[in-house]
Coordinates of C-alpha atoms in Angstrom, one line a residue:
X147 CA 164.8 124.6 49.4
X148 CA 164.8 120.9 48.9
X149 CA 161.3 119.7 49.1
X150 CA 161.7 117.2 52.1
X151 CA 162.2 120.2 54.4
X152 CA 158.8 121.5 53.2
X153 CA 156.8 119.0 54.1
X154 CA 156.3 119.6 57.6
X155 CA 155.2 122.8 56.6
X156 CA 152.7 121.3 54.2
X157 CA 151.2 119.4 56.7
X158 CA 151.0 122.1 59.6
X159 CA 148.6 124.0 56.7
X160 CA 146.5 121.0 56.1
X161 CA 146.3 120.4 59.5
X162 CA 144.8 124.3 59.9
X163 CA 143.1 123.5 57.2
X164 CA 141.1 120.4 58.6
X165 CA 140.7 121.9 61.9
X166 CA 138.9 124.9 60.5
X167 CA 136.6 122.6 59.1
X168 CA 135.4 120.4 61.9
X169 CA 135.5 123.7 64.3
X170 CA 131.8 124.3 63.9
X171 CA 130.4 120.5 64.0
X172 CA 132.5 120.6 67.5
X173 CA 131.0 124.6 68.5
X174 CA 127.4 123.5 68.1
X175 CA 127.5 121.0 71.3
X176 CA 126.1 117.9 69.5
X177 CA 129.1 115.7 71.1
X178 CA 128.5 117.2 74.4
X179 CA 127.3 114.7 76.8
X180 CA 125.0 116.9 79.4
X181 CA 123.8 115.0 82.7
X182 CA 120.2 115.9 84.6
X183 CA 118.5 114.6 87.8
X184 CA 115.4 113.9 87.8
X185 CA 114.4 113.6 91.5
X186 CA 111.6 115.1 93.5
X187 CA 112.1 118.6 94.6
X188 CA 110.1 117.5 98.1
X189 CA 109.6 114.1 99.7
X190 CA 107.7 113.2 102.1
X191 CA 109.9 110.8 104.5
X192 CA 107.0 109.6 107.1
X193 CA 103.8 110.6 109.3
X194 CA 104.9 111.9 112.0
X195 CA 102.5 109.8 114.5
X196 CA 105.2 107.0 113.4
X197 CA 108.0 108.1 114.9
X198 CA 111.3 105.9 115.2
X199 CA 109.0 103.3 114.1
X200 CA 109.0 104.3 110.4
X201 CA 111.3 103.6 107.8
X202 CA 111.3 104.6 104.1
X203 CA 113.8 103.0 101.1
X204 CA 112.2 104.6 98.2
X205 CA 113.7 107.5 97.7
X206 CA 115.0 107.6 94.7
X207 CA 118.5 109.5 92.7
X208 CA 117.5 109.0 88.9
X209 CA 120.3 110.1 86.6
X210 CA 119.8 110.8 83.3
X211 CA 122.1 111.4 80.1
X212 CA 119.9 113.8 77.2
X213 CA 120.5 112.5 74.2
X214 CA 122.7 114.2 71.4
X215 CA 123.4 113.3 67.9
X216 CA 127.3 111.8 68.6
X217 CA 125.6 109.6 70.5
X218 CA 128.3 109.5 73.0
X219 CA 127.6 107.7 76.7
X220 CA 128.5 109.2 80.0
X221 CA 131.6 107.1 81.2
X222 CA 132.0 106.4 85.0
X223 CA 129.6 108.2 86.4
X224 CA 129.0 108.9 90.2
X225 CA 126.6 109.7 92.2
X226 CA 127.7 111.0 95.9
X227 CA 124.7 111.5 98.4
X228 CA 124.6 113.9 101.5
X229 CA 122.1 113.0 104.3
X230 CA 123.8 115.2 106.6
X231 CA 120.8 117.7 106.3
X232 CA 118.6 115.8 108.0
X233 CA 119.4 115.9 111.3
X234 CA 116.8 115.9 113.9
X235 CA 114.0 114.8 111.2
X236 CA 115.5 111.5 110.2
X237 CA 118.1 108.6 110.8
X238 CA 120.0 107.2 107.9
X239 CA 119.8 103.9 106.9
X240 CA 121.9 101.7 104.3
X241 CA 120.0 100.4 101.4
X242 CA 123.1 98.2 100.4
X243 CA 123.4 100.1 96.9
X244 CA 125.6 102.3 97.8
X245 CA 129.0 103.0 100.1
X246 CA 128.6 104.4 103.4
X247 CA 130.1 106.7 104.6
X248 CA 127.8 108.3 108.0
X249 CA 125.4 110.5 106.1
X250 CA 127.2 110.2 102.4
X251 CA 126.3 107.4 100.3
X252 CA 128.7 107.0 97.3
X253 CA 127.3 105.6 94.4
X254 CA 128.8 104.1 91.3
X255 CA 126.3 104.3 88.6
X256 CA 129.2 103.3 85.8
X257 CA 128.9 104.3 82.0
X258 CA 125.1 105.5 81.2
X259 CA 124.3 105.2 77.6
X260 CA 123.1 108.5 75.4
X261 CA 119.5 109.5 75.7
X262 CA 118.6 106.8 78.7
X263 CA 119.7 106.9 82.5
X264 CA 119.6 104.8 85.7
X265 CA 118.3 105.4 89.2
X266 CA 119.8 104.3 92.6
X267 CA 117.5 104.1 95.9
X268 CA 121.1 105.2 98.0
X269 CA 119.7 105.1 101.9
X270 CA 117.0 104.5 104.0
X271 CA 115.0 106.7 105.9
X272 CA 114.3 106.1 109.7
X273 CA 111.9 108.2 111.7
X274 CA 112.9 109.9 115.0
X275 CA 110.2 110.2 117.9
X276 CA 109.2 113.9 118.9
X277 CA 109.1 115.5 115.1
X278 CA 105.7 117.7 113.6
X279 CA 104.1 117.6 110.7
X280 CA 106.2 119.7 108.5
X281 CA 109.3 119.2 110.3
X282 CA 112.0 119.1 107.5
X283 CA 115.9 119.2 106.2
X284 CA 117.6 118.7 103.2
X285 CA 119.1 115.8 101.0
X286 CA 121.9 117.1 98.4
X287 CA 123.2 115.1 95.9
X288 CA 126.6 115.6 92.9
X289 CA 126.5 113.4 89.9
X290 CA 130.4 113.6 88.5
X291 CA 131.7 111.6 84.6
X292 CA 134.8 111.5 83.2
X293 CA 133.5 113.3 79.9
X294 CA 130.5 115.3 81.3
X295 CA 130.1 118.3 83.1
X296 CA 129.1 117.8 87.1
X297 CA 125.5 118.4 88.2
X298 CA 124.2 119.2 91.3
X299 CA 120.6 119.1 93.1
X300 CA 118.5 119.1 96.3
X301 CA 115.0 117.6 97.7
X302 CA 113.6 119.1 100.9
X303 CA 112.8 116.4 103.0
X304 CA 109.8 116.7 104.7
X305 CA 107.7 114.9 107.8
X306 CA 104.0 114.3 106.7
X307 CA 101.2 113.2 109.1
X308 CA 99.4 112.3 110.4
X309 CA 98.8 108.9 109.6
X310 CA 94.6 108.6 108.1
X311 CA 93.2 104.8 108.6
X312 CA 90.6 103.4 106.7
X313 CA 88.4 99.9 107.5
X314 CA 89.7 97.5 105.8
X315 CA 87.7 94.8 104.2
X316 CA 84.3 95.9 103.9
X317 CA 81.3 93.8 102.7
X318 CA 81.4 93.0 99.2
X319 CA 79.0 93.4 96.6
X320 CA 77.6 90.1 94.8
X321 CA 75.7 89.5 91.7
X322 CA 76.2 93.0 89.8
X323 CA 75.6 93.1 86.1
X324 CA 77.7 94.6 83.6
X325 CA 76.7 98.0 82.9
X326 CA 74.5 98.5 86.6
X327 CA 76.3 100.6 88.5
X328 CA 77.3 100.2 92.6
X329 CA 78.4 102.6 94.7
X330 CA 81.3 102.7 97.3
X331 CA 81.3 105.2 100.1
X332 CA 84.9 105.6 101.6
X333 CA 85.1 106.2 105.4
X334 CA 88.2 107.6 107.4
X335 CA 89.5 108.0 110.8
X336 CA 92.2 110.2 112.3
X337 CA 93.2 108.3 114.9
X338 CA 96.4 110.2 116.3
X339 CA 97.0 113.1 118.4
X340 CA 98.0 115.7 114.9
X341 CA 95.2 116.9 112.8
X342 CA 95.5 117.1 109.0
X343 CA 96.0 120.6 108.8
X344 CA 96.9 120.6 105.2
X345 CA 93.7 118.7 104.1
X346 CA 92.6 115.3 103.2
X347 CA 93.1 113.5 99.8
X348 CA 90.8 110.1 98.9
X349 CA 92.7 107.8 96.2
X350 CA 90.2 105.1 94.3
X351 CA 91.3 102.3 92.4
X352 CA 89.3 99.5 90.8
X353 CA 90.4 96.5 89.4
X354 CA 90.3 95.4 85.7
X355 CA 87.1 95.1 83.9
X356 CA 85.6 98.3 86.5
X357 CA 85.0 101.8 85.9
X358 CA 84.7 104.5 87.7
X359 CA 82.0 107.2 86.7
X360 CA 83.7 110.6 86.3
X361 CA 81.2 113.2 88.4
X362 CA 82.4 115.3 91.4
X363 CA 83.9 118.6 90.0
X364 CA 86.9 118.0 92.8
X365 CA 87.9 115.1 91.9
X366 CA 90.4 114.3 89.0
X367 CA 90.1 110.9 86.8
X368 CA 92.9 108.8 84.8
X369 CA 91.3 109.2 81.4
X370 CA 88.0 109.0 79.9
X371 CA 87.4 105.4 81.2
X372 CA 88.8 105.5 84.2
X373 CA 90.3 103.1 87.0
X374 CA 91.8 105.6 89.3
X375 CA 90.3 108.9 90.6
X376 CA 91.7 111.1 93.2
X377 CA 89.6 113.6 95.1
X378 CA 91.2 117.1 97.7
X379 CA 89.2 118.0 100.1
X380 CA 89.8 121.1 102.9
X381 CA 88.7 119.4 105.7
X382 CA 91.2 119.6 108.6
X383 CA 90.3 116.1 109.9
X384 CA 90.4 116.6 113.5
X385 CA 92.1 113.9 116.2
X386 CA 90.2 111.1 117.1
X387 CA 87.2 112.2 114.5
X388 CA 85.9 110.1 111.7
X389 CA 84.5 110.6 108.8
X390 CA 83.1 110.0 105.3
X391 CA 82.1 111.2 102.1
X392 CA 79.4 113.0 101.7
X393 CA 77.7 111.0 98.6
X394 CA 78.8 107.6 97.3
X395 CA 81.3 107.4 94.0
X396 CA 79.8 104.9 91.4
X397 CA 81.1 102.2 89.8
X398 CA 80.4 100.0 86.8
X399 CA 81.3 96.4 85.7
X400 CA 82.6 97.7 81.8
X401 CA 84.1 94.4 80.9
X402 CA 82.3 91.4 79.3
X403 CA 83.9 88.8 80.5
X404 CA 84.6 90.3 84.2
X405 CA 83.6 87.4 86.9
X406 CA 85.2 89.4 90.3
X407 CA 87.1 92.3 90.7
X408 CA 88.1 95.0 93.8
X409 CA 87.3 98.6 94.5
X410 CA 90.4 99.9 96.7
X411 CA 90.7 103.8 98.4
X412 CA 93.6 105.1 100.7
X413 CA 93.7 108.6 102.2
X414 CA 96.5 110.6 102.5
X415 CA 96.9 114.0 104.7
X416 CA 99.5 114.8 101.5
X417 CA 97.3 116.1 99.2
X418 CA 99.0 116.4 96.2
X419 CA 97.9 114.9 92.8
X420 CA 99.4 111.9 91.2
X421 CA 100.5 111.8 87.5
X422 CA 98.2 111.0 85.2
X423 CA 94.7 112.1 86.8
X424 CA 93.8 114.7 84.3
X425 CA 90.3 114.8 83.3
X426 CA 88.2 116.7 86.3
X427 CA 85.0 116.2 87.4
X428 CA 82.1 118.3 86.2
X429 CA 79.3 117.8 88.9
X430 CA 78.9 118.9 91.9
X431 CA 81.7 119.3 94.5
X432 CA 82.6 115.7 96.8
X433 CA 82.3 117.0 100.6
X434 CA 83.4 114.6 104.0
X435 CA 80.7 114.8 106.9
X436 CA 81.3 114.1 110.4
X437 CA 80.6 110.4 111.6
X438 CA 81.2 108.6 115.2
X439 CA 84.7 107.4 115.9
X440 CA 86.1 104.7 114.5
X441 CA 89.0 103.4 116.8
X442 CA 88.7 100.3 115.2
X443 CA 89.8 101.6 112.0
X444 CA 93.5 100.1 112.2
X445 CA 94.0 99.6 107.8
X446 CA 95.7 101.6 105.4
X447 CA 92.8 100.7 102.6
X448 CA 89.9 100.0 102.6
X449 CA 88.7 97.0 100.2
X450 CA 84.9 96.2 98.7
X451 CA 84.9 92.9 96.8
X452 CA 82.8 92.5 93.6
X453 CA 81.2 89.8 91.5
X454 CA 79.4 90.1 89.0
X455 CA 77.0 88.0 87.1
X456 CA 79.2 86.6 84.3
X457 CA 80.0 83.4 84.7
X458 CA 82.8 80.7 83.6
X459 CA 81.3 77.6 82.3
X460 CA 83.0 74.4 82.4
X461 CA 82.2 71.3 81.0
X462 CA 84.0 67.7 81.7
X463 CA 86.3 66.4 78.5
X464 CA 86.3 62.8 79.2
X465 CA 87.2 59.3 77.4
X466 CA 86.2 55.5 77.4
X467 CA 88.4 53.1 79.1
X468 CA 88.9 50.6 76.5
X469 CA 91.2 47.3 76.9
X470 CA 91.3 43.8 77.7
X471 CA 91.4 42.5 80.7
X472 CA 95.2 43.1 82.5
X473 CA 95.8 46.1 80.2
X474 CA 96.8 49.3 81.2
X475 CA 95.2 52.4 78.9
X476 CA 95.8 55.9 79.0
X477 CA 92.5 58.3 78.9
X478 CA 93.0 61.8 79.1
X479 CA 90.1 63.6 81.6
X480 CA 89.6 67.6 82.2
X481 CA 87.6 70.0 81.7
X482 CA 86.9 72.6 78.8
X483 CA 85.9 76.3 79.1
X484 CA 83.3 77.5 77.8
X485 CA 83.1 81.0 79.0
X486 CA 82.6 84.0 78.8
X487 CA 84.7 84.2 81.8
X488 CA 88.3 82.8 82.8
X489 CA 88.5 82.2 86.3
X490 CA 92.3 83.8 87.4
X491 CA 94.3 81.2 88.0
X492 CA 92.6 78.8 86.7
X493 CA 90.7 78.8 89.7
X494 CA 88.3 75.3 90.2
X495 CA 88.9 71.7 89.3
X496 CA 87.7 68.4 88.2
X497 CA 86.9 65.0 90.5
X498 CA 87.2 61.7 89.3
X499 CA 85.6 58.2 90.2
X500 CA 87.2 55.3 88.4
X501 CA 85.1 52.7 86.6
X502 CA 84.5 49.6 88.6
X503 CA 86.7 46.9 87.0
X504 CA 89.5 49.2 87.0
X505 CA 92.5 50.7 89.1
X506 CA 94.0 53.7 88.5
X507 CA 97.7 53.0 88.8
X508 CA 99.1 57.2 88.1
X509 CA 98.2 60.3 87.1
X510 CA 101.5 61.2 85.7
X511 CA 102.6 64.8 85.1
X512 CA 105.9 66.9 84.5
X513 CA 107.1 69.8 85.8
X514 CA 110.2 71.4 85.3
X515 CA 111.9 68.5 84.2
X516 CA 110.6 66.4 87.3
X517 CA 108.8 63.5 86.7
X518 CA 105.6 63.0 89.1
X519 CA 103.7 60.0 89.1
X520 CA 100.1 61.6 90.9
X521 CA 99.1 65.0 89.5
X522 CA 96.3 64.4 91.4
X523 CA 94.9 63.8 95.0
X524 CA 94.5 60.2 95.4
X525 CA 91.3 59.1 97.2
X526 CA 91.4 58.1 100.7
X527 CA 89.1 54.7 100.4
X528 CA 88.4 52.5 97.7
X529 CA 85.6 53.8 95.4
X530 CA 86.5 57.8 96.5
X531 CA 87.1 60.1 94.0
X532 CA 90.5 61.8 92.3
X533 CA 90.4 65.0 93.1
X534 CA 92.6 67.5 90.5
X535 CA 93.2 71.7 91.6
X536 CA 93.5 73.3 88.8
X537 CA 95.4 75.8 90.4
X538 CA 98.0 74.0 90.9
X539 CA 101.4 73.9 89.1
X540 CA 101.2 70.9 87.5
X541 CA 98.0 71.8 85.0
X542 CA 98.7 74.2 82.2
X543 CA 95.5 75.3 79.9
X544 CA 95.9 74.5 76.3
X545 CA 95.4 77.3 73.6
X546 CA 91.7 75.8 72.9
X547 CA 90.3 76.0 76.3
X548 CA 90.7 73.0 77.6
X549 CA 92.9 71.7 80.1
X550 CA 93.5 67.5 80.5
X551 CA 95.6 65.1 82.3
X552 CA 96.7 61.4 82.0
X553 CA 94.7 58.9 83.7
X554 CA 96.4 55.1 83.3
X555 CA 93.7 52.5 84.0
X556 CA 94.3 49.2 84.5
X557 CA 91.6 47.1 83.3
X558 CA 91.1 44.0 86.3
X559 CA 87.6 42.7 84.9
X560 CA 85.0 43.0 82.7
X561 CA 81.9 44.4 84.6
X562 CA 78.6 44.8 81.7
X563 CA 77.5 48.5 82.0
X564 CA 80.6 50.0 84.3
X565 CA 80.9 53.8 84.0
X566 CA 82.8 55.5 86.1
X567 CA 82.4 59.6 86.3
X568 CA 84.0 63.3 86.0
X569 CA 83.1 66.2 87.7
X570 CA 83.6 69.8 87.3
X571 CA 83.8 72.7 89.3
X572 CA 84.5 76.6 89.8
X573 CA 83.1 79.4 91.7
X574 CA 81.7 81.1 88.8
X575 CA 80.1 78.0 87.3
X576 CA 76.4 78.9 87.2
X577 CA 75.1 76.1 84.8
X578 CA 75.2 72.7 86.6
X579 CA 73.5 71.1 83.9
X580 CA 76.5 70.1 82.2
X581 CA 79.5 69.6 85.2
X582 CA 79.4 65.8 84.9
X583 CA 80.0 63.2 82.6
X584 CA 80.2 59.4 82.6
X585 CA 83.7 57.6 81.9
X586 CA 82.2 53.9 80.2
X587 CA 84.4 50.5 80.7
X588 CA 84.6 48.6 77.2
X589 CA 86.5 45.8 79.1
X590 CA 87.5 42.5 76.3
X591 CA 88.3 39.4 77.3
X592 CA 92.0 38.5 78.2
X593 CA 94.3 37.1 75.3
X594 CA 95.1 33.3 76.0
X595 CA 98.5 33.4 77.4
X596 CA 97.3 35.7 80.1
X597 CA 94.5 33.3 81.5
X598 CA 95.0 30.8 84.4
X599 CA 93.1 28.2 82.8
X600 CA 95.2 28.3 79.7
X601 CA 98.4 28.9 81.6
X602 CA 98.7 25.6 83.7
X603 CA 97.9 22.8 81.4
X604 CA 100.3 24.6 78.8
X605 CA 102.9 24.4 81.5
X606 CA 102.2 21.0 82.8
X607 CA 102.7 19.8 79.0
X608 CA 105.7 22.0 78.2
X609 CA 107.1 20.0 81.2
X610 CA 106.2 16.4 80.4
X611 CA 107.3 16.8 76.8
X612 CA 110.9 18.3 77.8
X613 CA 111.0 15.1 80.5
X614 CA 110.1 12.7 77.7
X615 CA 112.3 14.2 75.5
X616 CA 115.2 13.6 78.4
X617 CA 114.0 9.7 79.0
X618 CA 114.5 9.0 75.3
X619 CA 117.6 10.5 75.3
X620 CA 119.0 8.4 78.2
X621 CA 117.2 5.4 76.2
X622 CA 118.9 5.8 73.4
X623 CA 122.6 6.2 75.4
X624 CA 121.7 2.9 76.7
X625 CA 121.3 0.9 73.5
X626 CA 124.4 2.2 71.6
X627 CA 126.7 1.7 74.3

């Protein structure tokens, strides 16, 4: 058989031959690109003492792609969204993410990448008047690719309630020292007509620089060191009562250089632990005891203030105006900070009184490419101060503490012994000893050409010579003609 008409056959048995051998990379799935949702299995939509009036957007449809050794990325994928479960318990509202359809939200999540994901918030959840706590329905959702297998899933949607208040701004605490400890006790009222039949749960959150002392056996800490706790209780807060906690939780200032900070709480009637709070209480068991009503009580937290006893010490950076008389010098004024604390924000500033002798004529600054002539207040009278906010957006602190602008002073007269002054401020200042500073004049005379006296006679001969020079010229046409 000539050997052109065997080739085909040659290549049929290699091809067998290569497919047997990449047959068990392909069986053991690590090309397969395999899809999950990672949504809640129950959500709680709204209280139900808020009726039509509430409205949720953060449901959330996560979509997530596990990762495999091809490495492969899930192409096209879409989420569609079915709200029509929750009739009776909930309106749907558009998010704008998604296309609407009535209940079904369509959602085009494109290609996902291996081992990562992406999540859509597809509707909005509007309250309905009449529903119970507990009243629920469904939401079901289908995630569909062009190389992946479709997934399904489901979160009961539930109506929570009632709504718990708490006071608000209570009175801060002032002039605690790091490592003394305060305590905070939360109040509560249930001011609706449903009681919290499931129980009560307290969240606490300090700020940075604050910890919270791990202690009642039914509460549960973030960490060691912690700036969250959240404590269950099985009270069934009744309508119209309030109440509080049966012993204060403690709190300490843990951070050096901390000059304020906030102690937060919220109460839910959901009580169902947050990520992250794993390190329980050993001491004895956090109760809530009966108080007086609290109508008043109209705040979803309630906040204590703190500061402490660090403080931020500043000090003026300041300059000699030196010139002669008519110049205009640049002297850069500020303030430097000494510590231990940085006020946020840059919170404070710095006043200025010019020299006498002397005129400011800017304060020039940049920002964002805009040129500004006045970074700083300009006084309302003569003799009145400069007055520069730090927290403003035209002054950035440099990287050794200090922060400065460009005063331009115009020197109008020598004046023997002329200071002017710089002042510094901020809240957590607690050494006045050293907030002000003295800006000197060193004013020198003015050069010749700039004085009067000098000026005139210069003129008046610069004049009589060019008109002798023009009579001796018309002279001189005379005689030769």
């Amino acid at each position: 058989m000539p050997l052109r008409k065997r080739v085909p056959g040659i290549l049929a048995a290699l091809a067998t031959v290569f497919a047997a051998a990449v047959t068990p990379a392909a069986a053991d799935g690590s090309d397969r690109v395999v899809m999950r949702f990672e949504t809640e299995k129950t959500f709680v939509m709204y209280n139900a003492d808020e009726g039509a009036s509430a409205s949720n957007g953060d449901f959330h449809v996560p979509v997530f792609v596990e990762r495999s050794e091809g490495g492969t990325p899930a192409r096209k994928v879409r989420v569609v969204v079915d709200a029509s479960g929750l009739e009776g318990v909930a309106r749907v509202g558009d998010s704008g993410m998604c296309k609407a359809e009535g209940p079904v939200r369509t959602c085009e999540y494109g290609d996902l990448e291996n081992g990562d994901g992406e999540s859509y918030d597809p509707l909005v959840l509007l309250g309905v008047d009449g529903v119970e706590p507990g009243d629920s329905g469904t939401v079901t959702y289908t995630a569909t690719a062009d190389n992946a297998a479709t997934i399904t899933g489901t979160t009961r949607m539930t109506v929570g309630g009632p709504t718990l208040s708490a006071p608000g701004q209570e009175r801060g605490v002032s002039g605690l020292a790091p490592g003394k400890p305060a305590r905070l006790t939360p109040r509560l009222a249930d001011n609706t007509r449903f009681p919290a039949v499931r129980g009560v749960a307290l969240r606490v959150n300090v700020s940075e620089g604050l910890t919270l002392t791990t202690r009642y056996r039914n509460c549960f800490y973030a960490g060691p060191s912690p700036t969250s706790a959240w404590c269950a209780f099985d009270t069934v807060a009744a309508p119209g009562a309030a109440y509080r906690t049966s012993a204060p939780l403690p709190y300490t200032v843990t951070g050096p250089k901390t000059l304020a900070g906030e102690v937060t709480y919220t109460w839910s009637s959901d009580p169902r632990k947050p990520e992250g709070h794993t390190v329980r209480g050993t001491g004895a068991a956090l109760t809530l005891v009966r108080t007086a009503a609290h109508r008043d009580f109209d705040d979803s937290h309630g906040r204590v203030g703190v500061t402490t006893t660090v403080q931020a010490d500043y000090e003026p950076v300041t300059g000699t105006v030196r010139g002669r008389v008519g110049d205009t010098v640049s002297v850069r004024l500020g303030v430097r900070r000494l510590g231990p604390g940085t006020p946020s924000g840059d919170v404070g500033g710095f006043e200025v009184v010019p020299p006498e002798g002397t005129t400011v004529t800017s304060v020039p600054f940049t920002f964002e490419d805009t040129d500004g002539k006045w970074a700083c207040e300009r006084p309302g009278k003569p003799g009145g101060a400069f007055v520069c906010d730090l927290n403003s957006d035209v002054f950035w602190p440099g990287s050794d503490g200090t922060t400065t602008v460009e005063f331009r002073f115009r020197v109008d007269r020598r004046i023997a012994g002329a200071k002017g002054t710089i002042r510094v401020h901020n809240p957590y200042d607690r050494t006045p000893g050293n907030d002000t500073a003295v800006i000197p004049l060193e004013a020198s005379p003015a050069p010749p050409y700039r004085k009067p006296a000098v000026l005139v006679p210069s003129a008046l001969t610069a004049v009589a010579i060019l008109a002798g020079i023009a009579v001796y010229r018309r002279r001189r046409r005379r005689t030769t003609m």
